[in-house]
Amino acid sequence: MFHVTLKDKKYKHMKFNTKTIHGGQEHDPAYGSVMPPIYQTSTYAQSTPGGHKGYEYSRTHNPTRNALEKAFASIENGNYGLAFGSGMAAIDAIIKLLKPGDEVISTNDLYGGSYRLFTKIFEGFGIKFHFVGMRNIENIETLINSNTKLIWVETPTNPMLNIIDIKAVSVLAKKYNILFAVDSTFATPYLQLPLDLGADIVMHSVTKYIGGHSDVVMGALIVKDKELAEKLYFIQNASGAVCGPQDSFLVLRGIKTLHVRMQRHCENGRAVAEFLASHPKIEKVYWPGFETHPNHNIAKSQMKDFGGMLSFTTKGNNYAEAIKIIENLQLFTLAESLGGVESLSGHPASMTHASIPKEEREKSGVVDSLIRLSVGIEDIEDLINDLKQALN
Ligand SMILES: *Cc1c(COP(=O)(O)O)cnc(C)c1O
């Protein structure tokens, strides 16, 4: 039994910038409150056994969480949304669709936590993971066999900003009848809509851009297919990694400005990328908006803009110099995470990607001098000036 189907199709025709504010977000029936109330309750009164108003226990359903799940479904052009206690919990639920002996083909350049979950937890349960560069789609096809049950794509990738052709992977996944999931955290539904490009599941670390204010840890899954949604709801309820009503409320609030924030993230990201690319101390800037980016054309076709994430290396791949730049930055706070309104810097090799062996991570470009920036929505002049002083 679901509360989260988009029965009400009136949101389907809306433009994205309207959906973020109204999609799935109905006024509360009790008093007409415009924002969904925070239903801070674990349980619901029943008049007689089974005589309830659709809610029994908050692990299974909670009205505030369900409002958020509808909003997720709406902004991703899906039919069903699921909210979890973290991005990792959302990924965990997807892998629990599998059983021992099943194989997964995953991007090799992916979030370190996903790599850790796959190799340190699920390989122990007999699921096999292949990590492969997916800029060349043939790399995927050669690994497919009768045990292949899931293709896991992250695009743009973290932290190398590689772009994977979602449509091309979906054609392959359909040809072999393999489930296809996309971690779309870096892009958000403002930039790309994987379900419309043929993916079966979209996953988000809501902690990042969708929440947008660095105050919530949360994950989301969105699907179109009812049967798949039923399986995932079963896992969500059975395993229980749900998020609470307070966090659901904060994210409902965050979503309302997603389009405005993303527009500014993209503008500032572009300006920072162009500034760094012209700086004599910088070796290389990884940002999909450059025409020289290996998959710029795919980025252009499947994304509306290029986002606020970028990475760069210093000339001579100088570790000490990279650390000094990070330490000198004043406005860019050195911190894990990304996608909030404030600008952050990060050192993937020692932070987000420390759980990936050095040899493995250098193969995908995560060298010691690589610095990752999450460009926030501050005044661009201040951001550029901060980078200028840090580089000098
Ligand atoms: C942060 C992140 C995750 C994990 O999400 P949490 O909310 O931290 O559990 C997964 N994928 C990507 C791309 C991320 O950036």
GROMACS .gro file of C-alpha atoms and ligand atoms in nm:
model
  407
    1MET     CA    1   0.000   0.000   0.000
    2PHE     CA    2   0.143   0.332  -0.109
    3HIS     CA    3   0.083   0.692  -0.030
    4VAL     CA    4   0.332   0.819  -0.275
    5THR     CA    5   0.194   0.749  -0.620
    6LEU     CA    6   0.151   1.062  -0.820
    7LYS     CA    7  -0.219   0.992  -0.864
    8ASP     CA    8  -0.260   1.356  -0.908
    9LYS     CA    9  -0.107   1.404  -1.250
   10LYS     CA   10  -0.164   1.779  -1.252
   11TYR     CA   11   0.202   1.836  -1.166
   12LYS     CA   12   0.327   1.635  -1.461
   13HIS     CA   13   0.292   1.913  -1.716
   14MET     CA   14   0.457   2.177  -1.499
   15LYS     CA   15   0.794   2.325  -1.583
   16PHE     CA   16   1.078   2.229  -1.351
   17ASN     CA   17   1.094   2.570  -1.184
   18THR     CA   18   0.729   2.533  -1.084
   19LYS     CA   19   0.759   2.170  -0.979
   20THR     CA   20   1.028   2.249  -0.723
   21ILE     CA   21   0.773   2.468  -0.546
   22HIS     CA   22   0.445   2.286  -0.608
   23GLY     CA   23   0.524   1.936  -0.736
   24GLY     CA   24   0.379   1.679  -0.497
   25GLN     CA   25   0.356   1.949  -0.234
   26GLU     CA   26  -0.009   1.969  -0.137
   27HIS     CA   27  -0.148   2.188   0.138
   28ASP     CA   28  -0.211   1.996   0.455
   29PRO     CA   29  -0.575   1.875   0.470
   30ALA     CA   30  -0.607   1.932   0.848
   31TYR     CA   31  -0.573   2.313   0.863
   32GLY     CA   32  -0.459   2.407   0.514
   33SER     CA   33  -0.105   2.482   0.624
   34VAL     CA   34   0.091   2.571   0.312
   35MET     CA   35   0.402   2.384   0.425
   36PRO     CA   36   0.352   2.019   0.525
   37PRO     CA   37   0.359   1.998   0.906
   38ILE     CA   38   0.635   1.809   1.081
   39TYR     CA   39   0.449   1.499   1.194
   40GLN     CA   40   0.682   1.416   1.481
   41THR     CA   41   0.520   1.086   1.573
   42SER     CA   42   0.623   0.723   1.565
   43THR     CA   43   0.269   0.584   1.569
   44TYR     CA   44  -0.096   0.661   1.484
   45ALA     CA   45  -0.418   0.597   1.678
   46GLN     CA   46  -0.646   0.322   1.547
   47SER     CA   47  -1.019   0.312   1.624
   48THR     CA   48  -1.029  -0.066   1.589
   49PRO     CA   49  -0.753  -0.306   1.479
   50GLY     CA   50  -0.667  -0.194   1.126
   51GLY     CA   51  -0.897   0.110   1.157
   52HIS     CA   52  -0.650   0.386   1.078
   53LYS     CA   53  -0.624   0.681   0.843
   54GLY     CA   54  -0.355   0.532   0.621
   55TYR     CA   55  -0.073   0.559   0.871
   56GLU     CA   56   0.026   0.293   1.123
   57TYR     CA   57   0.392   0.328   1.209
   58SER     CA   58   0.648   0.586   1.097
   59ARG     CA   59   0.914   0.346   0.970
   60THR     CA   60   0.655   0.239   0.713
   61HIS     CA   61   0.490   0.574   0.642
   62ASN     CA   62   0.504   0.924   0.783
   63PRO     CA   63   0.304   1.211   0.630
   64THR     CA   64   0.596   1.456   0.625
   65ARG     CA   65   0.829   1.199   0.470
   66ASN     CA   66   0.559   1.098   0.221
   67ALA     CA   67   0.514   1.463   0.115
   68LEU     CA   68   0.887   1.476   0.049
   69GLU     CA   69   0.880   1.146  -0.140
   70LYS     CA   70   0.610   1.287  -0.367
   71ALA     CA   71   0.821   1.596  -0.424
   72PHE     CA   72   1.120   1.375  -0.518
   73ALA     CA   73   0.905   1.182  -0.766
   74SER     CA   74   0.773   1.502  -0.915
   75ILE     CA   75   1.105   1.681  -0.974
   76GLU     CA   76   1.269   1.368  -1.126
   77ASN     CA   77   0.973   1.292  -1.359
   78GLY     CA   78   0.925   0.964  -1.172
   79ASN     CA   79   0.615   0.799  -1.029
   80TYR     CA   80   0.752   0.688  -0.693
   81GLY     CA   81   1.000   0.845  -0.452
   82LEU     CA   82   1.168   0.697  -0.146
   83ALA     CA   83   1.355   0.891   0.122
   84PHE     CA   84   1.633   0.732   0.328
   85GLY     CA   85   1.847   0.832   0.624
   86SER     CA   86   2.149   0.889   0.398
   87GLY     CA   87   2.266   0.853   0.040
   88MET     CA   88   2.448   0.535   0.141
   89ALA     CA   89   2.126   0.389   0.285
   90ALA     CA   90   1.957   0.455  -0.050
   91ILE     CA   91   2.236   0.274  -0.239
   92ASP     CA   92   2.227  -0.007   0.017
   93ALA     CA   93   1.857  -0.058  -0.061
   94ILE     CA   94   1.930  -0.090  -0.435
   95ILE     CA   95   2.199  -0.356  -0.383
   96LYS     CA   96   1.958  -0.549  -0.158
   97LEU     CA   97   1.751  -0.614  -0.472
   98LEU     CA   98   2.032  -0.857  -0.566
   99LYS     CA   99   2.130  -1.200  -0.436
  100PRO     CA  100   2.455  -1.398  -0.399
  101GLY     CA  101   2.610  -1.479  -0.737
  102ASP     CA  102   2.473  -1.165  -0.902
  103GLU     CA  103   2.716  -0.926  -1.069
  104VAL     CA  104   2.723  -0.548  -1.089
  105ILE     CA  105   2.906  -0.338  -1.344
  106SER     CA  106   2.999  -0.004  -1.191
  107THR     CA  107   3.187   0.307  -1.299
  108ASN     CA  108   3.548   0.297  -1.179
  109ASP     CA  109   3.554   0.666  -1.092
  110LEU     CA  110   3.290   0.682  -0.823
  111TYR     CA  111   3.212   0.813  -0.477
  112GLY     CA  112   3.449   0.649  -0.228
  113GLY     CA  113   3.167   0.551   0.006
  114SER     CA  114   2.991   0.363  -0.275
  115TYR     CA  115   3.313   0.177  -0.352
  116ARG     CA  116   3.351   0.090   0.016
  117LEU     CA  117   2.991  -0.032   0.048
  118PHE     CA  118   3.024  -0.249  -0.264
  119THR     CA  119   3.362  -0.404  -0.186
  120LYS     CA  120   3.371  -0.416   0.195
  121ILE     CA  121   3.007  -0.508   0.264
  122PHE     CA  122   2.834  -0.659  -0.037
  123GLU     CA  123   3.123  -0.858  -0.181
  124GLY     CA  124   3.113  -1.039   0.156
  125PHE     CA  125   2.756  -1.144   0.072
  126GLY     CA  126   2.865  -1.297  -0.258
  127ILE     CA  127   2.782  -1.014  -0.496
  128LYS     CA  128   3.051  -0.944  -0.752
  129PHE     CA  129   3.142  -0.590  -0.862
  130HIS     CA  130   3.330  -0.489  -1.177
  131PHE     CA  131   3.473  -0.136  -1.187
  132VAL     CA  132   3.524  -0.004  -1.536
  133GLY     CA  133   3.576   0.319  -1.727
  134MET     CA  134   3.242   0.392  -1.892
  135ARG     CA  135   3.337   0.671  -2.129
  136ASN     CA  136   3.371   0.386  -2.373
  137ILE     CA  137   3.041   0.194  -2.366
  138GLU     CA  138   3.203  -0.119  -2.513
  139ASN     CA  139   3.389  -0.162  -2.183
  140ILE     CA  140   3.052  -0.240  -2.026
  141GLU     CA  141   2.927  -0.479  -2.291
  142THR     CA  142   3.235  -0.705  -2.273
  143LEU     CA  143   3.168  -0.765  -1.900
  144ILE     CA  144   2.801  -0.858  -1.937
  145ASN     CA  145   2.709  -1.220  -1.868
  146SER     CA  146   2.399  -1.403  -1.746
  147ASN     CA  147   2.476  -1.308  -1.384
  148THR     CA  148   2.490  -0.934  -1.457
  149LYS     CA  149   2.191  -0.782  -1.277
  150LEU     CA  150   2.278  -0.417  -1.229
  151ILE     CA  151   2.467  -0.140  -1.405
  152TRP     CA  152   2.570   0.135  -1.163
  153VAL     CA  153   2.652   0.472  -1.314
  154GLU     CA  154   2.756   0.792  -1.146
  155THR     CA  155   2.752   1.098  -1.373
  156PRO     CA  156   2.910   1.346  -1.350
  157THR     CA  157   3.161   1.139  -1.157
  158ASN     CA  158   3.322   1.234  -0.830
  159PRO     CA  159   3.580   1.387  -0.836
  160MET     CA  160   3.700   1.362  -1.199
  161LEU     CA  161   3.384   1.507  -1.353
  162ASN     CA  162   3.369   1.238  -1.616
  163ILE     CA  163   3.044   1.221  -1.805
  164ILE     CA  164   2.873   0.896  -1.891
  165ASP     CA  165   2.621   0.871  -2.171
  166ILE     CA  166   2.305   0.772  -1.981
  167LYS     CA  167   2.102   0.705  -2.295
  168ALA     CA  168   2.369   0.480  -2.446
  169VAL     CA  169   2.400   0.279  -2.123
  170SER     CA  170   2.022   0.246  -2.103
  171VAL     CA  171   2.007   0.102  -2.454
  172LEU     CA  172   2.262  -0.160  -2.348
  173ALA     CA  173   2.083  -0.231  -2.020
  174LYS     CA  174   1.752  -0.282  -2.202
  175LYS     CA  175   1.913  -0.505  -2.464
  176TYR     CA  176   2.035  -0.744  -2.191
  177ASN     CA  177   1.745  -0.681  -1.951
  178ILE     CA  178   1.969  -0.547  -1.675
  179LEU     CA  179   1.858  -0.302  -1.407
  180PHE     CA  180   2.018   0.039  -1.458
  181ALA     CA  181   2.070   0.286  -1.173
  182VAL     CA  182   2.220   0.635  -1.186
  183ASP     CA  183   2.374   0.826  -0.896
  184SER     CA  184   2.274   1.174  -1.013
  185THR     CA  185   2.391   1.358  -0.699
  186PHE     CA  186   2.626   1.599  -0.881
  187ALA     CA  187   2.369   1.691  -1.144
  188THR     CA  188   2.039   1.714  -0.954
  189PRO     CA  189   1.715   1.700  -1.154
  190TYR     CA  190   1.775   2.064  -1.248
  191LEU     CA  191   2.058   1.952  -1.479
  192GLN     CA  192   1.962   1.601  -1.591
  193LEU     CA  193   1.669   1.360  -1.573
  194PRO     CA  194   1.805   1.004  -1.590
  195LEU     CA  195   1.460   0.838  -1.587
  196ASP     CA  196   1.368   1.027  -1.903
  197LEU     CA  197   1.697   0.907  -2.057
  198GLY     CA  198   1.610   0.542  -1.986
  199ALA     CA  199   1.746   0.470  -1.637
  200ASP     CA  200   1.535   0.252  -1.404
  201ILE     CA  201   1.642   0.412  -1.076
  202VAL     CA  202   1.776   0.758  -0.991
  203MET     CA  203   1.967   0.789  -0.667
  204HIS     CA  204   2.062   1.109  -0.482
  205SER     CA  205   2.265   1.199  -0.185
  206VAL     CA  206   2.009   1.458  -0.080
  207THR     CA  207   2.272   1.576   0.167
  208LYS     CA  208   2.428   1.768  -0.122
  209TYR     CA  209   2.249   1.996  -0.370
  210ILE     CA  210   1.888   1.890  -0.311
  211GLY     CA  211   1.904   1.968   0.062
  212GLY     CA  212   2.144   2.243  -0.036
  213HIS     CA  213   2.219   2.399   0.303
  214SER     CA  214   2.468   2.156   0.461
  215ASP     CA  215   2.227   2.081   0.745
  216VAL     CA  216   2.080   1.739   0.659
  217VAL     CA  217   2.211   1.392   0.574
  218MET     CA  218   1.961   1.210   0.352
  219GLY     CA  219   1.925   0.987   0.046
  220ALA     CA  220   1.661   0.937  -0.221
  221LEU     CA  221   1.554   0.689  -0.485
  222ILE     CA  222   1.310   0.766  -0.763
  223VAL     CA  223   1.161   0.518  -1.010
  224LYS     CA  224   0.888   0.502  -1.271
  225ASP     CA  225   0.805   0.131  -1.260
  226LYS     CA  226   0.547   0.016  -1.005
  227GLU     CA  227   0.685  -0.334  -0.952
  228LEU     CA  228   1.034  -0.200  -0.891
  229ALA     CA  229   0.892   0.061  -0.653
  230GLU     CA  230   0.711  -0.211  -0.457
  231LYS     CA  231   1.035  -0.406  -0.414
  232LEU     CA  232   1.221  -0.097  -0.297
  233TYR     CA  233   0.944   0.007  -0.056
  234PHE     CA  234   0.955  -0.342   0.088
  235ILE     CA  235   1.330  -0.311   0.145
  236GLN     CA  236   1.295   0.042   0.283
  237ASN     CA  237   1.040  -0.074   0.540
  238ALA     CA  238   1.205  -0.408   0.615
  239SER     CA  239   1.558  -0.270   0.656
  240GLY     CA  240   1.434   0.054   0.806
  241ALA     CA  241   1.692   0.315   0.705
  242VAL     CA  242   1.432   0.592   0.679
  243CYS     CA  243   1.479   0.962   0.750
  244GLY     CA  244   1.291   1.152   1.018
  245PRO     CA  245   1.013   1.410   0.979
  246GLN     CA  246   1.227   1.710   1.081
  247ASP     CA  247   1.484   1.635   0.813
  248SER     CA  248   1.205   1.571   0.563
  249PHE     CA  249   1.070   1.918   0.635
  250LEU     CA  250   1.409   2.081   0.589
  251VAL     CA  251   1.453   1.913   0.252
  252LEU     CA  252   1.101   2.008   0.139
  253ARG     CA  253   1.212   2.362   0.212
  254GLY     CA  254   1.545   2.313   0.035
  255ILE     CA  255   1.378   2.183  -0.283
  256LYS     CA  256   1.177   2.502  -0.320
  257THR     CA  257   1.491   2.696  -0.415
  258LEU     CA  258   1.677   2.416  -0.597
  259HIS     CA  259   1.638   2.573  -0.942
  260VAL     CA  260   1.751   2.918  -0.826
  261ARG     CA  261   2.049   2.779  -0.637
  262MET     CA  262   2.154   2.555  -0.924
  263GLN     CA  263   2.142   2.836  -1.174
  264ARG     CA  264   2.386   3.035  -0.958
  265HIS     CA  265   2.603   2.729  -0.886
  266CYS     CA  266   2.638   2.682  -1.262
  267GLU     CA  267   2.723   3.048  -1.329
  268ASN     CA  268   2.982   3.058  -1.050
  269GLY     CA  269   3.120   2.716  -1.147
  270ARG     CA  270   3.180   2.837  -1.501
  271ALA     CA  271   3.356   3.154  -1.385
  272VAL     CA  272   3.583   2.963  -1.144
  273ALA     CA  273   3.664   2.696  -1.405
  274GLU     CA  274   3.761   2.962  -1.660
  275PHE     CA  275   3.969   3.153  -1.406
  276LEU     CA  276   4.161   2.842  -1.298
  277ALA     CA  277   4.219   2.724  -1.654
  278SER     CA  278   4.397   3.052  -1.733
  279HIS     CA  279   4.614   3.052  -1.419
  280PRO     CA  280   4.986   2.973  -1.467
  281LYS     CA  281   5.011   2.753  -1.155
  282ILE     CA  282   4.733   2.521  -1.263
  283GLU     CA  283   4.802   2.208  -1.467
  284LYS     CA  284   4.454   2.090  -1.554
  285VAL     CA  285   4.095   2.178  -1.473
  286TYR     CA  286   3.830   1.907  -1.487
  287TRP     CA  287   3.496   2.064  -1.573
  288PRO     CA  288   3.252   1.926  -1.832
  289GLY     CA  289   3.174   2.270  -1.972
  290PHE     CA  290   3.509   2.295  -2.153
  291GLU     CA  291   3.496   2.198  -2.519
  292THR     CA  292   3.819   2.006  -2.459
  293HIS     CA  293   3.648   1.785  -2.198
  294PRO     CA  294   3.642   1.434  -2.347
  295ASN     CA  295   3.265   1.400  -2.315
  296HIS     CA  296   3.166   1.763  -2.347
  297ASN     CA  297   2.917   1.685  -2.623
  298ILE     CA  298   2.738   1.423  -2.415
  299ALA     CA  299   2.732   1.660  -2.118
  300LYS     CA  300   2.582   1.922  -2.346
  301SER     CA  301   2.315   1.689  -2.475
  302GLN     CA  302   2.207   1.528  -2.147
  303MET     CA  303   2.258   1.819  -1.907
  304LYS     CA  304   2.105   2.165  -1.907
  305ASP     CA  305   2.428   2.325  -1.782
  306PHE     CA  306   2.754   2.203  -1.627
  307GLY     CA  307   2.708   2.241  -1.253
  308GLY     CA  308   2.913   2.385  -0.972
  309MET     CA  309   3.162   2.102  -0.919
  310LEU     CA  310   3.513   2.101  -1.060
  311SER     CA  311   3.856   1.960  -0.984
  312PHE     CA  312   4.206   2.075  -1.073
  313THR     CA  313   4.570   1.977  -1.038
  314THR     CA  314   4.871   2.200  -0.988
  315LYS     CA  315   5.169   2.222  -1.226
  316GLY     CA  316   5.416   1.944  -1.160
  317ASN     CA  317   5.153   1.757  -0.956
  318ASN     CA  318   5.301   1.912  -0.644
  319TYR     CA  319   5.137   1.767  -0.333
  320ALA     CA  320   5.280   2.024  -0.090
  321GLU     CA  321   5.168   2.313  -0.308
  322ALA     CA  322   4.815   2.175  -0.340
  323ILE     CA  323   4.786   2.144   0.037
  324LYS     CA  324   4.913   2.501   0.076
  325ILE     CA  325   4.652   2.633  -0.165
  326ILE     CA  326   4.378   2.455   0.030
  327GLU     CA  327   4.509   2.595   0.358
  328ASN     CA  328   4.532   2.947   0.216
  329LEU     CA  329   4.171   2.954   0.098
  330GLN     CA  330   3.950   3.166   0.323
  331LEU     CA  331   3.603   3.156   0.167
  332PHE     CA  332   3.631   2.799   0.041
  333THR     CA  333   3.606   2.592   0.360
  334LEU     CA  334   3.805   2.270   0.365
  335ALA     CA  335   3.540   2.009   0.437
  336GLU     CA  336   3.386   1.683   0.327
  337SER     CA  337   3.061   1.707   0.132
  338LEU     CA  338   2.945   1.942  -0.145
  339GLY     CA  339   2.643   2.108  -0.297
  340GLY     CA  340   2.561   2.353  -0.018
  341VAL     CA  341   2.518   2.727  -0.067
  342GLU     CA  342   2.868   2.784   0.076
  343SER     CA  343   3.184   2.707  -0.123
  344LEU     CA  344   3.392   2.410  -0.010
  345SER     CA  345   3.731   2.272  -0.103
  346GLY     CA  346   3.838   1.912  -0.070
  347HIS     CA  347   4.139   1.690  -0.116
  348PRO     CA  348   3.994   1.365  -0.257
  349ALA     CA  349   4.310   1.152  -0.215
  350SER     CA  350   4.313   1.205   0.161
  351MET     CA  351   3.941   1.268   0.222
  352THR     CA  352   3.649   1.132   0.017
  353HIS     CA  353   3.863   0.878  -0.168
  354ALA     CA  354   4.097   0.768   0.111
  355SER     CA  355   3.912   0.434   0.125
  356ILE     CA  356   4.019   0.356  -0.235
  357PRO     CA  357   4.371   0.208  -0.264
  358LYS     CA  358   4.625   0.461  -0.403
  359GLU     CA  359   4.700   0.250  -0.711
  360GLU     CA  360   4.329   0.214  -0.787
  361ARG     CA  361   4.251   0.585  -0.742
  362GLU     CA  362   4.550   0.710  -0.945
  363LYS     CA  363   4.432   0.497  -1.237
  364SER     CA  364   4.121   0.715  -1.251
  365GLY     CA  365   4.314   1.042  -1.206
  366VAL     CA  366   4.278   1.102  -0.831
  367VAL     CA  367   4.642   1.206  -0.789
  368ASP     CA  368   4.788   1.369  -0.478
  369SER     CA  369   4.766   1.728  -0.609
  370LEU     CA  370   4.401   1.702  -0.712
  371ILE     CA  371   4.180   1.962  -0.544
  372ARG     CA  372   3.803   1.945  -0.570
  373LEU     CA  373   3.586   2.255  -0.539
  374SER     CA  374   3.218   2.277  -0.467
  375VAL     CA  375   3.150   2.628  -0.589
  376GLY     CA  376   2.881   2.791  -0.378
  377ILE     CA  377   2.648   3.078  -0.451
  378GLU     CA  378   2.846   3.361  -0.291
  379ASP     CA  379   2.943   3.669  -0.493
  380ILE     CA  380   3.168   3.549  -0.774
  381GLU     CA  381   3.416   3.836  -0.731
  382ASP     CA  382   3.482   3.733  -0.373
  383LEU     CA  383   3.530   3.372  -0.477
  384ILE     CA  384   3.777   3.457  -0.754
  385ASN     CA  385   3.968   3.692  -0.524
  386ASP     CA  386   3.995   3.417  -0.265
  387LEU     CA  387   4.139   3.178  -0.523
  388LYS     CA  388   4.376   3.446  -0.650
  389GLN     CA  389   4.523   3.513  -0.305
  390ALA     CA  390   4.544   3.140  -0.223
  391LEU     CA  391   4.735   3.068  -0.546
  392ASN     CA  392   4.978   3.353  -0.488
  393LIG     C1  393   2.784   1.208  -0.073
  393LIG     C2  394   2.762   1.116  -0.185
  393LIG     C3  395   2.705   0.988  -0.164
  393LIG     C4  396   2.670   0.938  -0.026
  393LIG     O1  397   2.565   1.010   0.032
  393LIG     P1  398   2.552   1.036   0.191
  393LIG     O2  399   2.430   1.122   0.198
  393LIG     O3  400   2.677   1.101   0.237
  393LIG     O4  401   2.532   0.902   0.255
  393LIG     C5  402   2.684   0.908  -0.275
  393LIG     N1  403   2.719   0.949  -0.399
  393LIG     C6  404   2.772   1.070  -0.423
  393LIG     C7  405   2.806   1.109  -0.562
  393LIG     C8  406   2.797   1.157  -0.317
  393LIG     O5  407   2.852   1.276  -0.341
   0.00000   0.00000   0.00000
